[in-house]
XYZ file of C-alpha atoms in Angstrom:
764
model
C -33.384 -28.385 70.503
C -33.377 -25.797 67.910
C -33.402 -26.336 64.044
C -31.939 -23.922 62.650
C -32.572 -23.018 58.516
C -29.923 -21.438 56.919
C -27.783 -20.479 59.988
C -24.705 -21.939 61.825
C -23.575 -20.684 65.704
C -20.199 -21.277 66.728
C -18.985 -20.973 69.814
C -18.339 -16.999 71.751
C -20.196 -16.018 69.027
C -24.394 -14.079 70.130
C -26.739 -14.270 67.145
C -30.776 -12.708 66.777
C -32.779 -15.689 65.858
C -36.777 -15.505 64.326
C -38.741 -18.220 66.263
C -41.556 -18.949 64.458
C -42.344 -22.646 64.307
C -44.494 -23.923 66.693
C -41.670 -27.453 67.609
C -38.777 -24.176 67.961
C -41.471 -22.009 70.255
C -42.476 -24.942 72.378
C -38.597 -25.316 72.999
C -37.139 -21.674 74.570
C -40.226 -21.817 76.525
C -38.455 -25.604 78.335
C -35.133 -23.694 78.569
C -36.629 -20.817 80.273
C -38.765 -22.824 82.865
C -35.274 -24.566 83.351
C -31.471 -23.429 82.786
C -32.020 -21.000 80.180
C -29.785 -23.243 77.833
C -30.429 -25.131 73.682
C -28.962 -26.854 71.563
C -28.760 -24.813 68.217
C -28.562 -27.325 65.278
C -28.518 -26.582 62.067
C -30.795 -28.506 59.879
C -29.490 -29.984 56.000
C -32.031 -29.201 53.982
C -32.879 -25.121 54.966
C -36.849 -26.184 52.887
C -37.387 -28.533 55.936
C -40.421 -26.931 57.422
C -40.468 -29.631 60.159
C -37.583 -31.799 60.161
C -36.486 -35.240 62.057
C -34.128 -35.801 64.477
C -32.455 -37.003 60.748
C -32.511 -33.537 58.914
C -30.066 -32.211 61.189
C -25.912 -31.770 61.755
C -24.490 -34.283 64.469
C -22.726 -31.794 65.363
C -24.717 -27.618 66.974
C -23.347 -25.821 69.992
C -25.150 -25.268 73.073
C -26.472 -21.673 73.834
C -27.396 -19.609 76.990
C -30.938 -17.970 74.803
C -32.487 -14.857 76.559
C -35.964 -13.914 75.474
C -36.819 -10.834 73.219
C -39.885 -9.054 71.891
C -43.141 -10.478 70.778
C -43.379 -9.975 66.730
C -46.414 -10.161 64.407
C -48.938 -11.371 67.387
C -47.215 -13.297 69.345
C -46.815 -15.919 66.460
C -43.157 -14.926 65.310
C -40.056 -14.898 69.048
C -37.288 -12.212 68.142
C -34.104 -14.126 71.056
C -30.393 -13.606 70.964
C -28.333 -16.561 71.533
C -24.411 -16.994 72.981
C -23.061 -19.459 71.755
C -21.326 -21.519 74.805
C -19.791 -24.845 73.779
C -19.783 -26.951 70.697
C -21.540 -30.169 70.776
C -22.435 -33.215 68.954
C -25.223 -35.243 69.089
C -25.460 -39.133 70.470
C -29.472 -39.906 71.337
C -32.627 -39.169 70.165
C -35.230 -38.337 72.976
C -38.429 -36.729 71.543
C -39.920 -35.452 68.232
C -42.773 -33.571 70.383
C -43.692 -31.148 71.661
C -40.448 -30.151 70.770
C -37.213 -31.409 69.497
C -34.950 -33.034 72.165
C -31.573 -35.505 72.066
C -29.099 -36.227 74.334
C -25.471 -34.569 74.283
C -22.438 -34.650 74.333
C -19.841 -31.744 74.848
C -17.075 -30.833 72.159
C -15.397 -28.167 74.532
C -12.504 -30.383 75.202
C -11.447 -31.740 71.767
C -9.405 -28.851 70.307
C -5.408 -29.844 70.091
C -2.569 -26.820 70.158
C -2.767 -24.151 67.484
C 0.761 -22.933 66.055
C 1.478 -19.361 67.046
C 2.920 -18.845 63.182
C -0.636 -19.908 61.491
C -2.561 -18.242 64.821
C -0.559 -15.171 63.535
C -1.677 -14.729 60.387
C -5.252 -15.439 60.258
C -5.196 -12.627 63.502
C -3.236 -10.505 60.940
C -5.571 -10.866 58.070
C -8.780 -11.158 59.609
C -7.479 -7.446 60.822
C -6.342 -6.400 57.429
C -10.428 -6.966 56.024
C -12.888 -4.699 56.522
C -14.578 -2.802 59.413
C -10.520 -3.105 60.839
C -11.611 -1.017 63.964
C -14.897 -3.216 65.312
C -12.714 -6.627 64.334
C -9.450 -4.831 67.183
C -12.252 -4.245 69.900
C -13.638 -7.393 69.405
C -9.814 -9.063 69.317
C -8.326 -7.911 71.806
C -10.317 -8.288 74.899
C -9.377 -12.088 73.710
C -4.911 -13.432 74.657
C -3.254 -14.032 72.139
C -2.664 -17.013 73.457
C -6.459 -18.105 73.151
C -8.867 -19.921 70.670
C -10.078 -17.164 68.276
C -11.261 -19.384 65.497
C -14.489 -20.019 65.718
C -14.575 -15.931 67.251
C -13.174 -14.552 63.558
C -15.476 -17.364 61.391
C -18.662 -16.097 63.023
C -17.612 -12.428 61.241
C -16.987 -14.329 57.702
C -19.859 -14.090 55.436
C -19.276 -18.055 54.981
C -21.816 -20.159 52.532
C -23.975 -22.855 56.131
C -22.218 -25.760 54.618
C -18.324 -24.110 54.944
C -19.846 -23.177 58.420
C -21.222 -25.834 59.458
C -18.112 -28.176 57.543
C -15.972 -25.850 59.911
C -17.502 -26.020 63.472
C -17.716 -29.765 62.745
C -13.634 -29.822 62.110
C -12.363 -31.589 65.854
C -8.789 -30.507 64.551
C -8.525 -26.881 66.294
C -5.827 -26.638 63.245
C -7.999 -27.517 60.474
C -9.483 -25.589 61.657
C -7.460 -22.427 61.030
C -6.422 -23.740 58.101
C -10.182 -23.598 56.841
C -9.771 -19.963 57.832
C -7.139 -19.194 55.770
C -8.063 -18.930 51.917
C -11.215 -17.166 53.246
C -9.386 -14.200 54.521
C -6.985 -13.451 51.921
C -10.252 -13.372 49.274
C -11.146 -11.274 52.403
C -8.390 -9.638 52.755
C -7.793 -9.276 48.024
C -11.072 -7.701 47.900
C -11.069 -5.298 50.205
C -7.724 -3.873 48.887
C -9.354 -3.585 45.202
C -11.853 -2.040 47.016
C -9.050 0.332 48.910
C -7.134 0.619 45.612
C -10.401 1.544 43.666
C -10.780 4.320 46.333
C -8.223 5.626 45.627
C -8.084 6.196 42.554
C -12.207 7.848 42.870
C -10.461 9.953 45.852
C -7.915 11.389 42.772
C -10.773 11.831 40.228
C -13.136 13.622 42.435
C -14.773 14.727 39.491
C -16.883 11.252 38.949
C -17.699 11.209 42.267
C -19.538 8.739 44.000
C -21.547 7.521 41.157
C -17.914 6.401 39.223
C -16.192 5.165 42.181
C -19.957 2.431 42.594
C -19.576 1.344 38.911
C -15.907 1.104 39.304
C -16.377 -1.413 42.167
C -19.135 -2.956 39.742
C -16.752 -3.838 36.984
C -14.105 -4.996 39.579
C -16.276 -7.243 41.595
C -17.304 -8.415 38.313
C -13.780 -9.526 36.912
C -12.805 -11.091 40.483
C -16.173 -13.631 39.972
C -15.666 -13.786 36.282
C -18.362 -12.642 35.540
C -18.211 -10.566 32.886
C -20.849 -12.211 29.901
C -20.340 -12.049 26.272
C -16.077 -10.871 26.865
C -14.028 -13.536 27.207
C -14.302 -14.616 23.237
C -14.270 -12.020 21.528
C -10.438 -11.317 23.568
C -9.681 -14.797 22.702
C -10.512 -14.013 19.070
C -8.562 -10.469 18.885
C -5.547 -13.023 20.765
C -6.331 -14.928 17.580
C -6.461 -12.565 15.047
C -3.139 -11.056 16.601
C -1.255 -13.920 16.614
C -2.348 -14.429 12.026
C -1.989 -10.710 11.501
C 2.271 -10.898 11.294
C 3.193 -8.039 13.339
C 6.164 -6.446 13.865
C 7.800 -7.082 17.461
C 7.079 -2.885 17.749
C 2.726 -3.623 16.992
C 2.896 -7.052 18.796
C 4.352 -5.327 22.067
C 2.018 -2.626 21.486
C -1.338 -5.432 21.217
C -1.147 -7.292 23.998
C -0.216 -4.042 25.997
C -3.207 -3.219 24.445
C -5.085 -6.744 25.520
C -3.793 -6.831 28.282
C -6.106 -3.753 29.213
C -8.867 -4.489 28.059
C -9.355 -7.298 29.659
C -9.017 -4.698 32.438
C -12.079 -2.302 31.401
C -15.360 -3.817 31.642
C -17.134 -3.494 27.828
C -19.043 -0.232 28.848
C -16.123 1.561 29.420
C -15.445 4.090 25.896
C -11.572 2.862 26.892
C -12.501 -0.203 25.868
C -13.516 0.712 22.679
C -10.748 2.009 21.807
C -8.737 -0.611 22.343
C -11.058 -2.686 20.158
C -11.178 -0.337 17.065
C -7.535 -0.236 17.910
C -6.267 -3.557 17.303
C -8.823 -4.147 14.720
C -7.169 -1.494 12.532
C -3.676 -3.273 13.812
C -4.289 -6.711 12.221
C -5.560 -5.768 9.541
C -3.059 -4.229 7.836
C -0.646 -5.904 5.060
C 2.090 -6.392 7.270
C 3.811 -9.533 6.109
C 0.267 -10.086 3.307
C 2.930 -9.738 -0.169
C 2.257 -10.920 -3.976
C 5.193 -11.662 -6.541
C 6.037 -8.760 -8.225
C 8.909 -9.447 -10.446
C 8.076 -6.819 -12.998
C 9.294 -7.984 -16.677
C 10.498 -5.569 -18.654
C 8.873 -7.092 -22.919
C 5.314 -7.737 -20.970
C 5.694 -4.287 -19.875
C 6.745 -3.149 -23.279
C 3.941 -4.393 -24.888
C 1.187 -3.356 -22.031
C 2.184 0.775 -22.449
C 2.109 0.068 -26.157
C -0.825 -1.368 -25.938
C -2.463 1.771 -23.155
C -0.980 4.173 -25.159
C -0.185 5.562 -27.948
C 3.299 7.016 -28.932
C 5.026 8.762 -25.493
C 8.306 7.060 -26.338
C 10.393 8.890 -24.348
C 8.320 7.694 -21.075
C 7.614 5.113 -22.150
C 11.193 4.749 -22.048
C 12.246 6.454 -18.555
C 9.114 3.970 -16.926
C 11.266 0.611 -18.335
C 14.382 2.743 -16.562
C 12.656 2.895 -13.625
C 11.295 -0.928 -13.696
C 15.173 -1.788 -14.992
C 17.165 0.272 -11.737
C 14.096 -1.725 -9.510
C 14.902 -5.326 -10.706
C 18.283 -4.667 -10.442
C 17.987 -3.461 -6.721
C 15.108 -6.569 -6.007
C 12.666 -4.453 -5.336
C 14.335 -1.207 -3.541
C 13.038 2.134 -3.498
C 14.295 4.533 -6.289
C 13.321 7.311 -8.433
C 9.587 7.935 -7.657
C 8.526 9.408 -10.392
C 5.460 11.733 -10.571
C 3.544 12.521 -13.976
C 2.932 16.022 -14.384
C 0.716 17.137 -17.767
C -2.800 18.457 -18.305
C -6.781 16.451 -17.648
C -6.803 13.823 -19.752
C -2.577 13.225 -21.331
C -3.067 9.855 -19.694
C -1.448 10.121 -15.871
C -3.953 7.424 -13.839
C -3.363 5.718 -16.856
C 0.539 5.159 -16.980
C -0.050 4.761 -13.241
C -2.149 0.911 -14.348
C -0.587 -0.181 -16.496
C 2.502 0.417 -14.302
C 1.230 -1.506 -11.710
C -0.530 -4.508 -14.331
C 3.066 -4.490 -15.791
C 4.897 -5.200 -12.530
C 2.080 -8.013 -11.205
C 1.525 -5.352 -8.356
C -2.138 -3.943 -7.092
C -2.894 -0.526 -7.654
C -4.643 1.510 -5.370
C -5.683 5.670 -6.205
C -4.977 8.069 -3.475
C -6.996 11.662 -4.106
C -4.736 13.897 -2.040
C -6.878 17.637 -4.235
C -7.972 19.936 -1.735
C -6.094 18.294 1.847
C -5.008 20.484 4.183
C -4.791 18.932 7.456
C -1.357 16.772 8.008
C -3.420 13.905 10.149
C -4.964 13.425 6.966
C -1.632 11.434 6.416
C -0.292 11.347 9.476
C -3.410 9.554 11.261
C -5.159 10.659 14.690
C -4.113 10.622 17.393
C -5.696 7.971 19.928
C -6.974 10.503 21.716
C -9.722 12.316 20.340
C -12.953 11.012 19.433
C -14.263 9.755 15.876
C -9.787 9.217 15.712
C -8.038 7.196 13.004
C -4.883 5.989 10.565
C -4.170 8.847 7.611
C -5.364 8.248 4.390
C -1.655 6.188 3.452
C -2.333 3.711 5.934
C -5.675 3.015 4.979
C -5.019 2.823 0.920
C -2.852 0.073 2.299
C -5.888 -1.913 4.724
C -7.386 -1.424 1.030
C -5.438 -2.460 -1.716
C -4.558 -6.109 1.184
C -0.445 -6.531 0.466
C 2.456 -4.212 1.147
C 4.174 -3.862 -2.402
C 1.089 -1.786 -4.179
C 1.483 0.647 -6.381
C -0.338 3.686 -4.592
C -0.837 6.437 -7.413
C -0.718 9.818 -4.531
C -3.466 11.682 -7.309
C -2.664 16.148 -7.810
C 0.488 16.386 -5.512
C -0.189 20.123 -7.262
C -2.813 20.877 -5.285
C -1.615 20.531 -1.860
C -2.625 23.596 0.470
C -1.319 23.691 3.716
C -4.488 25.094 6.297
C -4.728 25.424 9.593
C -4.023 22.182 10.942
C -0.410 21.575 9.258
C 1.377 21.130 6.087
C 0.227 17.522 4.263
C 3.710 18.129 2.602
C 5.524 17.916 5.175
C 3.496 15.180 5.887
C 4.226 13.720 2.781
C 7.984 13.933 2.898
C 8.249 10.529 5.586
C 5.889 9.016 3.177
C 8.008 8.923 -0.201
C 11.548 9.685 1.723
C 13.599 5.917 0.813
C 15.957 6.169 3.917
C 12.497 6.731 6.833
C 10.043 5.231 4.821
C 10.912 1.761 5.797
C 9.849 2.848 9.543
C 6.684 5.392 8.847
C 4.650 6.113 12.216
C 0.792 6.672 11.783
C 0.065 8.377 14.794
C -2.802 6.224 15.172
C -1.110 3.765 15.404
C 2.023 4.896 17.180
C 4.159 1.732 15.357
C 6.864 2.119 13.202
C 4.856 0.128 9.696
C 6.934 -0.800 6.708
C 6.836 1.093 2.847
C 9.708 0.742 1.505
C 7.855 -2.350 -0.694
C 5.127 0.155 -1.799
C 5.676 1.937 -5.686
C 4.675 5.122 -5.339
C 3.454 7.727 -8.189
C 2.017 11.122 -7.898
C 0.730 12.713 -11.044
C 0.239 17.123 -11.016
C -1.002 19.312 -13.679
C 2.038 21.427 -13.522
C 5.316 21.251 -11.116
C 4.827 24.768 -10.392
C 2.928 24.812 -7.304
C 4.278 20.681 -6.397
C 6.172 22.970 -2.452
C 9.148 23.398 -3.042
C 11.176 19.744 -0.831
C 7.579 18.233 -1.828
C 9.314 18.801 -5.538
C 12.595 17.175 -4.468
C 11.864 13.821 -4.014
C 10.419 13.212 -6.928
C 11.671 13.418 -11.110
C 8.950 15.118 -13.602
C 8.215 13.526 -15.917
C 6.120 15.762 -18.276
C 3.462 13.964 -20.292
C 2.587 16.881 -22.934
C -0.791 17.484 -24.338
C -2.265 15.742 -27.548
C -1.443 17.191 -31.066
C -4.546 17.140 -33.294
C -2.931 14.118 -35.331
C -2.605 12.655 -32.248
C -5.899 13.237 -31.291
C -7.160 11.408 -34.549
C -4.781 8.055 -33.797
C -6.050 7.631 -30.680
C -9.470 8.523 -30.529
C -9.896 5.872 -34.430
C -7.836 3.333 -31.666
C -9.152 4.085 -28.152
C -11.544 5.455 -27.795
C -14.349 5.069 -31.128
C -13.537 1.346 -30.676
C -14.072 1.829 -26.106
C -17.378 3.344 -26.763
C -18.848 1.336 -29.522
C -18.518 -1.373 -26.785
C -19.982 0.102 -24.482
C -23.415 1.432 -26.344
C -23.821 -2.275 -27.188
C -23.231 -1.454 -30.714
C -22.677 -4.013 -33.613
C -18.256 -3.004 -34.069
C -18.933 -4.678 -37.448
C -21.860 -2.130 -38.391
C -20.305 1.639 -36.986
C -17.274 3.545 -38.509
C -16.345 7.028 -37.789
C -15.098 8.573 -40.681
C -11.888 10.995 -40.422
C -13.180 14.678 -41.384
C -15.883 13.614 -38.208
C -13.193 12.676 -36.157
C -11.261 15.626 -36.890
C -14.310 17.540 -36.125
C -15.214 16.060 -32.589
C -11.178 16.851 -31.993
C -11.967 20.832 -33.062
C -15.090 21.655 -33.497
C -16.370 20.348 -30.192
C -13.660 19.625 -28.662
C -11.089 22.547 -26.771
C -8.154 20.153 -24.565
C -5.305 19.221 -23.445
C -6.290 15.484 -23.507
C -8.399 13.558 -23.978
C -11.344 13.152 -22.195
C -13.887 16.322 -23.558
C -13.291 14.456 -27.033
C -14.157 11.069 -25.372
C -17.519 11.252 -24.159
C -18.125 13.168 -27.386
C -17.427 10.137 -28.835
C -19.897 8.754 -26.708
C -22.664 11.080 -26.984
C -23.091 10.147 -31.061
C -22.896 7.133 -30.118
C -25.862 7.046 -27.610
C -27.625 9.050 -29.568
C -27.078 6.258 -32.978
C -28.965 3.813 -30.727
C -31.181 6.395 -29.871
C -32.133 5.955 -34.085
C -31.967 2.665 -34.035
C -34.755 2.772 -30.915
C -31.917 -0.279 -29.137
C -31.119 -2.431 -31.308
C -27.634 -3.389 -31.852
C -27.629 -3.631 -35.675
C -27.842 -0.543 -36.944
C -25.307 0.473 -39.484
C -24.229 3.704 -39.780
C -21.463 5.402 -41.515
C -20.681 8.560 -39.141
C -19.279 11.930 -41.721
C -19.326 15.396 -41.206
C -22.350 16.309 -41.728
C -24.185 13.433 -39.429
C -22.228 14.918 -36.500
C -23.112 18.523 -36.115
C -26.675 16.687 -37.126
C -26.611 14.765 -34.032
C -24.772 17.034 -31.660
C -25.772 19.798 -32.319
C -24.323 22.955 -33.550
C -20.219 23.306 -32.549
C -18.799 25.568 -29.593
C -15.910 26.112 -30.790
C -14.767 27.515 -33.918
C -11.508 27.687 -34.870
C -9.787 31.289 -34.569
C -10.473 34.222 -36.126
C -7.079 35.531 -37.228
C -8.031 38.651 -39.981
C -9.432 39.603 -36.796
C -6.549 38.781 -34.656
C -3.998 39.833 -37.212
C -4.043 44.046 -36.897
C -1.867 46.052 -35.606
C -1.328 46.011 -31.276
C -1.733 41.978 -31.461
C 0.239 39.921 -30.583
C -0.725 34.971 -29.730
C 0.973 33.804 -27.321
C 0.546 30.243 -25.065
C -0.385 30.300 -22.204
C -0.373 27.151 -19.946
C -2.668 26.764 -17.203
C -4.488 23.009 -15.785
C -5.780 22.380 -18.504
C -2.457 22.597 -21.165
C -1.609 25.353 -23.526
C -4.279 27.316 -24.666
C -4.114 30.395 -27.503
C -4.288 34.241 -25.651
C -3.541 37.068 -27.546
C -2.134 40.312 -25.893
C -3.915 43.620 -27.904
C -2.101 47.428 -26.812
C -3.231 50.406 -27.778
C -1.902 53.570 -27.670
C -3.651 56.949 -26.675
C -2.772 60.388 -26.354
C -2.307 60.647 -22.453
C 1.267 61.083 -20.764
C 3.242 58.372 -20.925
C 1.627 56.499 -18.834
C 0.877 52.015 -18.673
C -2.544 49.954 -18.143
C -2.567 46.146 -17.703
C -5.372 44.812 -17.365
C -6.923 41.049 -18.311
C -6.808 39.631 -15.008
C -3.647 38.777 -14.944
C -0.680 38.735 -12.249
C 2.390 40.536 -11.177
C 4.991 38.602 -13.360
C 2.740 39.415 -15.981
C 2.123 43.224 -15.276
C 6.248 43.199 -14.707
C 6.757 41.454 -18.471
C 4.198 44.486 -20.358
C 6.061 47.118 -17.529
C 10.185 45.633 -19.935
C 8.121 45.536 -23.008
C 7.572 49.240 -22.344
C 10.884 50.449 -21.229
C 12.726 47.637 -23.346
C 10.612 50.567 -26.492
C 11.025 54.090 -24.536
C 14.934 53.163 -23.807
C 15.498 51.849 -28.126
C 13.367 53.674 -29.317
C 15.647 55.997 -31.511
C 17.098 53.515 -32.998
C 14.012 52.828 -34.235
C 13.424 55.653 -36.872
C 10.233 56.027 -33.562
C 10.364 59.830 -32.145
C 10.618 59.997 -28.075
C 7.125 61.646 -28.054
C 5.261 59.338 -29.051
C 5.500 58.102 -25.859
C 5.897 61.346 -23.021
C 2.697 62.086 -25.504
C 0.861 58.816 -24.915
C -1.056 56.467 -23.135
C -0.034 52.416 -23.403
C -3.041 50.155 -22.269
C -2.257 45.953 -22.542
C -5.528 43.608 -22.506
C -5.325 40.533 -22.502
C -8.640 38.894 -23.147
C -9.561 35.361 -22.015
C -12.612 36.449 -19.636
C -12.159 34.640 -15.576
C -9.192 32.846 -16.139
C -6.202 34.201 -14.218
C -2.860 34.768 -15.750
C 0.199 34.694 -15.193
C 4.115 33.445 -15.822
C 7.023 34.346 -16.637
C 6.263 33.464 -20.466
C 4.903 36.856 -22.400
C 8.027 38.966 -22.171
C 9.022 38.411 -26.442
C 4.501 38.650 -27.466
C 3.444 41.486 -25.165
C 7.134 43.283 -26.958
C 5.908 42.315 -30.786
C 2.625 44.279 -29.830
C 3.858 47.483 -28.684
C 6.232 47.234 -32.269
C 2.552 46.569 -34.440
C 1.120 48.944 -32.489
C 4.420 51.697 -32.374
C 4.874 50.323 -36.022
C 1.798 50.131 -37.425
C 1.983 46.590 -39.139
C -0.325 43.532 -38.567
C 2.053 40.488 -37.289
C 1.442 37.270 -40.347
C -1.788 34.980 -39.644
C -1.108 32.176 -38.200
C 1.465 33.804 -35.699
C 2.843 32.934 -32.133
C 5.299 34.272 -29.718
C 6.906 32.701 -26.836
C 9.579 33.769 -24.463
C 10.958 36.773 -21.254
C 12.105 39.308 -22.184
C 15.351 41.222 -19.995
C 15.462 45.253 -20.247
C 18.479 44.618 -22.446
C 16.418 43.004 -25.164
C 17.727 39.254 -24.162
C 15.433 37.201 -24.832
C 14.653 33.786 -21.958
C 14.130 30.500 -21.961
C 10.072 29.490 -21.498
C 9.063 25.686 -19.794
C 6.697 23.243 -21.194
C 7.930 24.095 -24.534
C 6.296 20.717 -25.618
C 3.038 21.467 -23.817
C 3.086 24.899 -25.658
C 4.018 23.714 -28.879
C 0.786 21.091 -28.791
C -1.895 23.551 -28.097
C -0.183 25.466 -30.790
C -0.566 23.126 -33.056
C -4.642 22.639 -31.789
C -4.695 26.645 -31.862
C -3.609 26.379 -35.947
C -1.016 28.227 -35.769
C 1.690 27.651 -38.888
C 4.579 29.429 -37.156
C 6.530 29.694 -33.851
C 8.727 32.055 -32.105
C 11.293 30.307 -29.674
C 13.822 31.273 -27.074
C 17.041 30.027 -28.108
C 17.835 28.889 -25.257
C 14.667 26.370 -26.167
C 15.538 24.923 -29.247
C 18.342 21.868 -27.491
C 15.063 20.421 -25.626
C 13.185 20.651 -28.347
C 15.360 19.292 -30.892
C 17.065 16.466 -27.867
C 13.257 14.999 -27.290
C 11.185 12.727 -28.845
C 8.058 13.719 -27.048
C 8.497 17.120 -27.655
C 9.678 16.845 -31.570
C 8.047 19.641 -33.508
C 4.894 18.432 -34.761
C 3.349 17.832 -38.599
C 2.903 21.286 -40.415
C 4.471 23.691 -37.620
C 7.350 26.292 -38.706
C 9.971 26.977 -35.545
C 11.781 30.229 -34.912
C 14.874 30.136 -32.405
C 15.410 34.042 -31.845
C 18.322 34.763 -29.033
C 17.127 38.955 -29.281
C 14.191 40.723 -30.313
C 15.623 42.157 -32.962
C 15.983 39.195 -33.998
C 13.241 38.520 -33.036
C 11.442 42.383 -35.362
C 13.372 41.334 -37.955
C 11.704 37.509 -38.824
C 8.123 39.048 -38.048
C 7.437 42.470 -38.838
C 11.004 43.113 -41.023
C 11.733 45.585 -38.425
C 15.570 46.326 -37.910
C 17.138 49.633 -36.253
C 18.130 52.307 -38.551
C 21.422 51.542 -40.187
C 20.693 47.783 -40.941
C 19.440 47.174 -44.212
C 16.284 45.429 -44.115
C 15.707 41.633 -44.864
C 14.907 40.435 -47.972
């Protein structure tokens, strides 16, 4: 008898064995002297070095032994054992010099096996790996033969499972014991074949990729993906608690299933994990109470903003409609005005008045459509667009989102972001806004969008069509003074730590800061100058809060130094050929002088001063008007035929253009042709036609506020702007500003230069 460690031999199987223990070598010598047969029995515990008969299983196999070569200097012998029949140990015989026992053959103890069971075992065995070798092995056995032990010998069974199979007396049960092993082997083989086909189809990966995929598949089958189960369970819980829409939930389930099939080290696993993180962090159903209280809204707007009655009333109308329609999106407001006039703070006030959270999205300089609509997940580093990023940060589905600087959107090589914003702002589409990264609809219908811009002229046309523009004109000097005393000075005194009861700004000091230390439509620079005064007061008081001071004009000049802006030199400006007008840019309305000079020549026109095509056309129109009508005013024709005209618009490097300078250009030509100066403090606005009609201009409120800031006392306006000026409370003429409405160049000449066509009496 040979005691085997970790090995079970079946009848009908041939195995190679290494024999090296003393008693085993003695048993081989005794068998060789006899009929060459031994009993092979497996040990109960493989680590037992010198087993007794009690350490052996009771069932073994009778085998014929064929000797092989000696190894390790005769200490180990290699043999080939052919299993003949099962046997049971009946009685021990001896343990020295080798193990010996009386055995009972179990060759005839098998029962009949159903053909269906045997056929299923054969089929599964042949569908596993090494199909050709197994087919050849079974081909020598008849269909009705009991090949269970032969099949078992070809399987990778553990020693305990192999011994249980060998000990089972019923052949049918032995076949049933083989079924789960063969099925598992067939499933593993099928997975391997599928992976191999995929690897061949994706030949770029080659053998290394195939092996990695097989390793991942084996790990999935064995459940050894360490640490992943907890992460997937956490993601499932987050998906369940996120309140996703049906479409989003279905997409999340697909991504979770994909993660279960993917190894954690694969890039696809990280992409799916990031996607689910984004999907579950969005506020799908998280809202806050946002019922507009109109009385409270009015108090907040009055508290935060001086005057602006028309803007406040329009905001209250907007909130009233939203309250009546139960939060449905109505008109989309766009606050237009120069920097510093309170556009962003107006948005914050609206958010506070409606009980919503506020978030600002900066659109200035945006050139990529994907920054609004999101990047597809196929790109490395992909993420959602600015709108959904804002929704994630704000944390609720009904905030106030301010789209800042929509006039500075630009079309670049990566698409048109303004076009992408159309879907965001359109009430008929944004209930199912699809970001390319999420690829599922997200409801933006509860979001209150408010846009801001410095000018409506550069807002893309289709986007402007979705917006209701509310202009916030620049502040006049008087309005700035009220804002400074009521808002800016108290805030800066508090922020610098001074005692509010001990610091006071005189009205003259505030006026000096407004007129000589700032030149803007808003109040940002004014607040910075007030903050500079407060800081210097703290420095003089050596950091003490109680340093009483009355800020007067002289103290402002002492603290801030010489003023950078001086009053306009009207004596220099009021010369023949010079007319003042107001140009509107991103920073509000600014005073601009138009100069015309005539020299001997041949009737040519030159325009300088970084002007655009519209201003060049206006200059040509004004000169054409005077060439056609000069004789009516007593001007000889040779004044045009024998002279060159040079039009210059000073202003450094700032570009200038727009349809509002035709009338001031005509007056500048007239002043030069008649050699008369226009009255000091006079400015003109309006475009003209070839026949001398004066056309209306835009942004009247902004221009009038700029006129008052620049010290203008008299403005010539187109007659067709009268209704706009007189019907709007926020655009009423500033105090101390005289307005004359004209409908033709002749009326403007009569008012400004007392010049009339020949045959008409001059004005008194």
